[in-house]
Short mmCIF file of C-alpha atoms and ligand atoms in Angstrom, two decimals:
data_model
loop_
_atom_site.label_atom_id
_atom_site.label_comp_id
_atom_site.label_asym_id
_atom_site.label_seq_id
_atom_site.Cartn_x
_atom_site.Cartn_y
_atom_site.Cartn_z
CA UNK A 1 1.72 -38.50 15.14
CA UNK A 2 4.53 -36.05 15.79
CA UNK A 3 4.11 -32.65 17.38
CA UNK A 4 6.14 -30.07 19.32
CA UNK A 5 4.84 -29.77 22.87
CA UNK A 6 5.26 -27.23 25.64
CA UNK A 7 4.40 -28.70 29.05
CA UNK A 8 4.49 -25.51 31.13
CA UNK A 9 4.32 -21.79 30.39
CA UNK A 10 7.76 -20.21 30.75
CA UNK A 11 9.80 -23.07 29.26
CA UNK A 12 11.88 -21.90 26.34
CA UNK A 13 12.26 -25.24 24.58
CA UNK A 14 9.71 -27.52 22.99
CA UNK A 15 9.70 -31.29 23.20
CA UNK A 16 9.13 -33.13 19.92
CA UNK A 17 6.97 -36.15 20.68
CA UNK A 18 5.61 -38.86 18.38
CA UNK A 19 2.60 -40.08 20.37
CA UNK A 20 0.28 -37.07 20.04
CA UNK A 21 -3.31 -37.49 18.93
CA UNK A 22 -5.53 -34.85 17.31
CA UNK A 23 -8.95 -35.08 18.98
CA UNK A 24 -12.41 -33.57 18.63
CA UNK A 25 -13.22 -34.75 15.11
CA UNK A 26 -16.98 -34.78 14.43
CA UNK A 27 -19.81 -32.74 12.90
CA UNK A 28 -18.64 -29.39 11.53
CA UNK A 29 -14.95 -30.29 11.87
CA UNK A 30 -12.19 -31.10 9.41
CA UNK A 31 -8.94 -32.99 9.85
CA UNK A 32 -5.87 -31.38 8.27
CA UNK A 33 -2.51 -32.95 7.45
CA UNK A 34 -0.23 -29.96 8.10
CA UNK A 35 2.39 -29.41 5.36
CA UNK A 36 4.03 -26.15 6.39
CA UNK A 37 3.93 -23.84 9.37
CA UNK A 38 5.57 -20.51 10.05
CA UNK A 39 7.00 -19.47 13.37
CA UNK A 40 5.29 -16.23 14.42
CA UNK A 41 6.47 -14.06 17.30
CA UNK A 42 3.15 -14.69 19.05
CA UNK A 43 4.19 -18.34 19.47
CA UNK A 44 7.16 -17.19 21.54
CA UNK A 45 4.92 -14.79 23.47
CA UNK A 46 2.50 -17.62 24.31
CA UNK A 47 5.42 -19.83 25.39
CA UNK A 48 6.81 -17.14 27.70
CA UNK A 49 3.42 -16.18 29.14
CA UNK A 50 3.20 -12.71 27.58
CA UNK A 51 0.06 -13.82 25.74
CA UNK A 52 -2.52 -15.79 27.74
CA UNK A 53 -2.59 -19.47 26.77
CA UNK A 54 -3.55 -22.61 28.76
CA UNK A 55 -0.87 -25.35 28.98
CA UNK A 56 0.27 -27.97 28.17
CA UNK A 57 -0.04 -26.85 24.60
CA UNK A 58 1.20 -27.20 21.02
CA UNK A 59 2.27 -23.79 19.65
CA UNK A 60 1.82 -22.74 16.02
CA UNK A 61 -1.09 -20.88 14.45
CA UNK A 62 0.30 -20.06 11.00
CA UNK A 63 -0.10 -23.17 8.88
CA UNK A 64 -1.31 -24.85 5.73
CA UNK A 65 -2.05 -28.38 4.62
CA UNK A 66 -4.46 -30.83 3.04
CA UNK A 67 -7.90 -31.90 4.28
CA UNK A 68 -7.83 -35.63 5.11
CA UNK A 69 -11.29 -36.02 6.65
CA UNK A 70 -14.53 -34.05 6.70
CA UNK A 71 -17.12 -34.24 9.53
CA UNK A 72 -20.90 -34.55 9.11
CA UNK A 73 -22.60 -31.43 7.85
CA UNK A 74 -19.49 -29.94 6.26
CA UNK A 75 -20.39 -29.12 2.68
CA UNK A 76 -17.78 -26.45 2.02
CA UNK A 77 -14.75 -28.77 2.04
CA UNK A 78 -13.77 -32.15 0.65
CA UNK A 79 -10.92 -34.56 1.21
CA UNK A 80 -7.84 -33.43 -0.71
CA UNK A 81 -8.60 -29.69 -0.53
CA UNK A 82 -5.51 -27.54 0.01
CA UNK A 83 -6.13 -25.05 2.81
CA UNK A 84 -4.51 -22.45 4.99
CA UNK A 85 -5.31 -22.21 8.68
CA UNK A 86 -7.24 -19.18 9.93
CA UNK A 87 -6.86 -19.04 13.72
CA UNK A 88 -9.73 -16.58 14.17
CA UNK A 89 -12.32 -17.31 11.47
CA UNK A 90 -15.29 -14.96 11.12
CA UNK A 91 -18.63 -16.69 11.85
CA UNK A 92 -20.40 -14.52 9.28
CA UNK A 93 -23.49 -13.69 11.34
CA UNK A 94 -22.53 -11.95 14.64
CA UNK A 95 -22.71 -8.13 15.07
CA UNK A 96 -18.93 -7.76 14.33
CA UNK A 97 -19.19 -9.83 11.15
CA UNK A 98 -22.31 -7.95 10.07
CA UNK A 99 -20.35 -4.70 10.38
CA UNK A 100 -17.63 -6.08 8.09
CA UNK A 101 -15.23 -6.51 11.02
CA UNK A 102 -14.86 -10.28 10.87
CA UNK A 103 -11.41 -10.04 12.45
CA UNK A 104 -13.13 -8.99 15.70
CA UNK A 105 -15.53 -11.96 15.68
CA UNK A 106 -15.33 -13.81 18.99
CA UNK A 107 -17.43 -16.80 17.94
CA UNK A 108 -14.38 -19.02 17.39
CA UNK A 109 -12.54 -17.74 20.43
CA UNK A 110 -13.99 -20.58 22.50
CA UNK A 111 -11.70 -22.91 20.53
CA UNK A 112 -8.79 -21.49 22.52
CA UNK A 113 -10.06 -23.04 25.75
CA UNK A 114 -10.96 -26.40 24.19
CA UNK A 115 -8.17 -29.02 24.14
CA UNK A 116 -7.78 -30.36 20.61
CA UNK A 117 -4.98 -32.84 21.24
CA UNK A 118 -4.40 -35.75 23.60
CA UNK A 119 -1.28 -37.55 24.75
CA UNK A 120 -1.21 -40.49 27.18
CA UNK A 121 -4.77 -39.67 28.29
CA UNK A 122 -3.89 -36.03 29.10
CA UNK A 123 -5.63 -33.11 27.41
CA UNK A 124 -3.35 -30.89 25.34
CA UNK A 125 -4.36 -27.45 24.04
CA UNK A 126 -3.46 -25.97 20.67
CA UNK A 127 -2.28 -22.36 20.55
CA UNK A 128 -5.10 -19.99 19.63
CA UNK A 129 -7.34 -23.03 19.13
CA UNK A 130 -5.10 -24.40 16.38
CA UNK A 131 -1.61 -25.85 17.12
CA UNK A 132 0.13 -26.14 13.76
CA UNK A 133 3.43 -27.52 15.12
CA UNK A 134 1.86 -30.93 14.60
CA UNK A 135 1.51 -33.30 11.68
CA UNK A 136 -2.24 -33.39 12.03
CA UNK A 137 -4.89 -31.10 13.46
CA UNK A 138 -8.69 -31.10 13.92
CA UNK A 139 -10.40 -27.71 13.66
CA UNK A 140 -13.85 -26.27 12.83
CA UNK A 141 -14.30 -26.19 9.04
CA UNK A 142 -14.33 -22.38 9.16
CA UNK A 143 -10.65 -22.42 10.24
CA UNK A 144 -9.66 -24.18 6.98
CA UNK A 145 -9.61 -21.70 4.10
CA UNK A 146 -9.28 -23.28 0.63
CA UNK A 147 -6.33 -21.93 -1.36
CA UNK A 148 -5.63 -21.92 -5.12
CA UNK A 149 -3.38 -24.60 -6.64
CA UNK A 150 -0.62 -22.14 -7.58
CA UNK A 151 -0.09 -21.01 -3.99
CA UNK A 152 2.69 -23.06 -2.35
CA UNK A 153 2.09 -24.38 1.18
CA UNK A 154 4.95 -22.40 2.74
CA UNK A 155 3.64 -19.05 1.48
CA UNK A 156 0.03 -19.99 2.28
CA UNK A 157 1.06 -20.65 5.90
CA UNK A 158 2.47 -17.12 6.24
CA UNK A 159 -0.70 -15.60 4.81
CA UNK A 160 -2.53 -17.28 7.72
CA UNK A 161 -1.10 -14.76 10.18
CA UNK A 162 2.05 -12.65 9.81
CA UNK A 163 1.64 -11.40 6.24
CA UNK A 164 -2.07 -10.64 6.67
CA UNK A 165 -1.38 -8.83 9.96
CA UNK A 166 1.33 -6.62 8.46
CA UNK A 167 -0.20 -5.85 5.07
CA UNK A 168 -3.60 -5.27 6.65
CA UNK A 169 -2.21 -2.79 9.18
CA UNK A 170 -0.96 -0.60 6.31
CA UNK A 171 -3.85 -1.14 3.88
CA UNK A 172 -6.96 -1.68 6.06
CA UNK A 173 -6.17 0.09 9.32
CA UNK A 174 -3.88 3.01 8.43
CA UNK A 175 -5.02 3.28 4.80
CA UNK A 176 -1.57 4.79 4.14
CA UNK A 177 -1.91 7.72 1.74
CA UNK A 178 0.21 7.93 -1.42
CA UNK A 179 3.18 10.24 -0.95
CA UNK A 180 3.27 9.96 2.83
CA UNK A 181 6.20 9.39 5.21
CA UNK A 182 6.03 6.13 7.15
CA UNK A 183 8.19 4.62 9.91
CA UNK A 184 8.02 0.97 10.97
CA UNK A 185 9.44 -0.03 14.38
CA UNK A 186 10.29 -3.74 14.41
CA UNK A 187 11.22 -5.43 11.13
CA UNK A 188 10.61 -9.15 11.50
CA UNK A 189 8.15 -10.96 9.23
CA UNK A 190 5.21 -8.76 10.26
CA UNK A 191 7.17 -5.47 10.10
CA UNK A 192 8.45 -6.38 6.63
CA UNK A 193 4.83 -7.03 5.62
CA UNK A 194 3.88 -3.56 6.91
CA UNK A 195 6.68 -2.13 4.76
CA UNK A 196 5.38 -3.99 1.71
CA UNK A 197 1.85 -2.77 2.47
CA UNK A 198 3.04 0.85 2.75
CA UNK A 199 4.86 0.44 -0.57
CA UNK A 200 1.75 -0.98 -2.27
CA UNK A 201 -0.18 2.06 -0.96
CA UNK A 202 2.38 4.43 -2.50
CA UNK A 203 4.22 5.82 0.54
CA UNK A 204 7.06 8.14 -0.51
CA UNK A 205 9.32 7.45 2.48
CA UNK A 206 9.41 4.20 4.42
CA UNK A 207 11.86 4.18 7.32
CA UNK A 208 12.61 0.81 8.89
CA UNK A 209 13.72 0.89 12.54
CA UNK A 210 15.31 -2.21 14.06
CA UNK A 211 18.32 -2.93 16.30
CA UNK A 212 19.31 -6.00 14.20
CA UNK A 213 21.48 -5.17 11.19
CA UNK A 214 20.34 -8.16 9.07
CA UNK A 215 16.73 -7.07 9.52
CA UNK A 216 17.57 -3.51 8.49
CA UNK A 217 19.28 -4.88 5.36
CA UNK A 218 16.24 -7.07 4.64
CA UNK A 219 13.89 -4.10 5.10
CA UNK A 220 15.73 -2.23 2.32
CA UNK A 221 15.29 -5.19 -0.04
CA UNK A 222 11.55 -5.25 0.66
CA UNK A 223 10.87 -1.58 -0.03
CA UNK A 224 12.11 0.51 2.89
CA UNK A 225 13.73 3.70 1.58
CA UNK A 226 16.02 3.89 4.62
CA UNK A 227 16.80 1.64 7.58
CA UNK A 228 18.09 2.90 10.92
CA UNK A 229 18.85 1.60 14.40
CA UNK A 230 16.62 2.81 17.29
CA UNK A 231 19.41 5.22 18.31
CA UNK A 232 19.37 6.85 14.86
CA UNK A 233 15.58 7.13 14.70
CA UNK A 234 15.23 10.67 16.12
CA UNK A 235 17.85 12.03 13.70
CA UNK A 236 16.11 10.33 10.80
CA UNK A 237 12.81 11.90 11.84
CA UNK A 238 14.34 15.39 11.96
CA UNK A 239 16.09 14.97 8.62
CA UNK A 240 13.24 13.32 6.71
CA UNK A 241 10.24 15.19 8.10
CA UNK A 242 11.89 18.53 8.96
CA UNK A 243 11.31 17.73 12.61
CA UNK A 244 7.56 17.44 12.22
CA UNK A 245 7.24 13.68 12.64
CA UNK A 246 6.04 10.88 10.39
CA UNK A 247 2.55 10.69 8.93
CA UNK A 248 2.32 7.09 10.17
CA UNK A 249 4.40 5.19 12.69
CA UNK A 250 3.78 1.45 13.02
CA UNK A 251 4.68 -0.27 16.29
CA UNK A 252 5.38 -3.92 15.45
CA UNK A 253 7.01 -4.99 18.72
CA UNK A 254 4.18 -5.16 21.25
CA UNK A 255 5.72 -3.14 24.09
CA UNK A 256 4.58 0.08 25.75
CA UNK A 257 8.08 1.57 25.43
CA UNK A 258 8.10 1.22 21.63
CA UNK A 259 4.47 2.36 21.43
CA UNK A 260 5.49 5.47 23.38
CA UNK A 261 8.35 6.01 20.92
CA UNK A 262 5.95 5.55 18.01
CA UNK A 263 3.63 8.20 19.49
CA UNK A 264 6.56 10.60 19.91
CA UNK A 265 7.76 10.12 16.33
CA UNK A 266 4.32 10.72 14.79
CA UNK A 267 3.49 14.19 13.53
CA UNK A 268 0.60 16.15 15.00
CA UNK A 269 -2.52 14.78 13.35
CA UNK A 270 -0.67 11.68 12.16
CA UNK A 271 -1.41 8.04 12.99
CA UNK A 272 0.22 5.69 15.47
CA UNK A 273 -0.61 2.13 14.41
CA UNK A 274 -0.23 -0.57 17.06
CA UNK A 275 0.42 -3.94 15.41
CA UNK A 276 2.54 -5.77 18.03
CA UNK A 277 0.79 -8.13 20.46
CA UNK A 278 1.67 -7.09 24.01
CA UNK A 279 1.08 -8.16 27.60
CA UNK A 280 -1.97 -7.62 29.84
CA UNK A 281 0.11 -5.80 32.47
CA UNK A 282 2.10 -3.50 30.16
CA UNK A 283 0.27 -0.15 30.15
CA UNK A 284 0.60 2.59 27.56
CA UNK A 285 0.20 6.14 28.90
CA UNK A 286 -0.32 9.50 27.24
CA UNK A 287 -1.11 12.76 28.96
CA UNK A 288 -4.55 14.19 28.34
CA UNK A 289 -3.22 17.49 26.98
CA UNK A 290 -1.20 15.87 24.20
CA UNK A 291 -4.04 13.47 23.44
CA UNK A 292 -6.35 16.41 22.80
CA UNK A 293 -3.98 19.04 21.46
CA UNK A 294 -1.77 16.97 19.12
CA UNK A 295 -4.68 15.02 17.69
CA UNK A 296 -2.54 11.98 16.92
CA UNK A 297 -4.71 9.04 16.01
CA UNK A 298 -4.02 5.82 17.86
CA UNK A 299 -5.05 2.94 15.64
CA UNK A 300 -4.72 -0.59 16.97
CA UNK A 301 -4.66 -3.25 14.25
CA UNK A 302 -5.55 -6.86 15.06
CA UNK A 303 -5.02 -9.63 12.46
CA UNK A 304 -4.91 -7.11 9.62
CA UNK A 305 -7.72 -4.92 10.90
CA UNK A 306 -10.29 -6.01 8.31
CA UNK A 307 -12.21 -8.95 6.93
CA UNK A 308 -9.57 -11.69 6.98
CA UNK A 309 -10.98 -13.64 4.05
CA UNK A 310 -10.93 -10.52 1.89
CA UNK A 311 -7.39 -9.79 3.14
CA UNK A 312 -6.21 -13.30 2.13
CA UNK A 313 -7.62 -12.87 -1.36
CA UNK A 314 -5.98 -9.48 -1.75
CA UNK A 315 -2.64 -10.84 -0.55
CA UNK A 316 -2.78 -13.70 -3.05
CA UNK A 317 -3.64 -11.27 -5.86
CA UNK A 318 -0.74 -8.95 -4.95
CA UNK A 319 1.66 -11.91 -4.68
CA UNK A 320 0.57 -13.33 -8.05
CA UNK A 321 1.05 -9.94 -9.70
CA UNK A 322 4.56 -9.70 -8.26
CA UNK A 323 3.65 -6.60 -6.24
CA UNK A 324 4.76 -8.19 -2.97
CA UNK A 325 7.57 -10.67 -2.29
CA UNK A 326 6.58 -13.52 -0.01
CA UNK A 327 9.18 -16.09 -1.18
CA UNK A 328 12.10 -14.19 0.33
CA UNK A 329 10.28 -13.56 3.59
CA UNK A 330 11.12 -17.18 4.45
CA UNK A 331 14.79 -16.92 5.41
CA UNK A 332 15.10 -20.25 7.23
CA UNK A 333 13.65 -23.72 6.74
CA UNK A 334 13.74 -26.50 9.29
CA UNK A 335 12.10 -29.85 10.05
CA UNK A 336 9.97 -30.34 13.16
CA UNK A 337 12.94 -32.07 14.84
CA UNK A 338 14.87 -28.79 14.57
CA UNK A 339 12.11 -26.68 16.10
CA UNK A 340 14.26 -25.39 18.97
CA UNK A 341 16.81 -24.02 16.48
CA UNK A 342 13.93 -22.22 14.80
CA UNK A 343 12.91 -20.66 18.12
CA UNK A 344 16.47 -19.40 18.62
CA UNK A 345 16.59 -17.96 15.08
CA UNK A 346 13.44 -16.02 15.95
CA UNK A 347 14.71 -14.83 19.36
CA UNK A 348 18.03 -13.54 18.02
CA UNK A 349 16.30 -11.83 15.13
CA UNK A 350 18.30 -13.55 12.36
CA UNK A 351 15.14 -15.02 10.83
CA UNK A 352 12.40 -12.97 9.20
CA UNK A 353 10.28 -16.08 9.04
CA UNK A 354 11.30 -19.67 9.67
CA UNK A 355 9.20 -22.22 7.82
CA UNK A 356 8.82 -25.64 9.42
CA UNK A 357 8.11 -28.27 6.80
CA UNK A 358 6.12 -31.26 7.99
ZN1 ZN B 401 -18.82 -13.33 13.74
ZN1 ZN B 402 0.84 -14.80 14.39
#
C-alpha cells in the first residue's frame, strides 16, 4: 500500500512509496483504511527533530477512516465502522484516567516506540504510534473512535488532534470567562480553534496575533474581533485593555520567545495558556519576583487539556449546531502524491489545515 515515508530526522521532504505494509495486527488491534488525514504542525516538528520521534517513520496523527479488520477480543468495533484516530487514547483505569485526566494517560505511549509498518524487511515507525499518511494502519482498538454517520471524514480527521487541542485549551484548560479579553498568538488550525473556543465561551474581545496576513484575515472570519501582526501586539494591548494586559493569552506556537511574550501581555492575575508543542532544549524563564507578585497563572494545555472522548463529543455537538465552523478550516486539499506541496503550504503559513484525501 502507499504511504509517505521519512527516512531520517531532519529531511524536509517525504518519499511516497507503494510497498509499505501495516504490521502488528492481532488481538486487541484493528486495521483501518485511512480516508482523510490532516497535516498538523506537530508532523513538521517531528520531521525536523523538534519533537522526539524514532525514524524511519510515517508522519500523520490526525486521521479518519473505516475499520477493515478486527482482532481477537475486540468487541467494541466491527468491520465497516467509521472512526477517527485518537493518537493518545485514555486506558480508562490508570490514576490519570481515574482523575478524569485521560489526556495525560501514558498507557498508550508505548505505541510510539513500537514499529507499526514494514518495508522491504525494515521496521518503520508511525508518528505518535499512528502514522496516518498511509492508506492503511494497524492500531490498538482504543485508538479508533467510532464517529456518527453525518460527520464527514475530513472534519473527523481534524477533530482527532488540532481542533480538539485548540477548543479544549479555551474550554477545558482556561475555562475562558464570558466578557473577558483574550489574545491568541499563532493562528494556524489550532490557533483558529482556540479563537472559536473563546467565542463559544463568550469572550468579549479576541485578538488574533500572527505575522501572516492571510491567517489574520482568516482569524477575523472565525470570530476574532481584531487581528494584528506581532509588531502591533503591544499597541493593541494598551488600547484594548488600558495597558493592563489580557485576561488570557494563548501561546499556539511552541517557542519560549512567544511564551515569554504571552506572559508579558497577560494582566496581573490573568492566565497564560501554553498550547504549542515545543522542544526539549528550549527553556522558558520567569523571575521569581514576578512569578509571586504578578500572580499570573501558567496553564499548559496538552491535547485539549481534558478527557479527549468527552472533548470529541462536545466538538461534534458544537459543529452540528453550527456554533463552530470546521468546514472552512480546511483551506487546501491534496492527494498523497502531493504531500510535499502540503508541507510547504504549512511551512509558509498559507494553509490553516491541509487535508490529504486517501
Ligand atoms: Zn489511563
Ligand atoms: Zn497534532
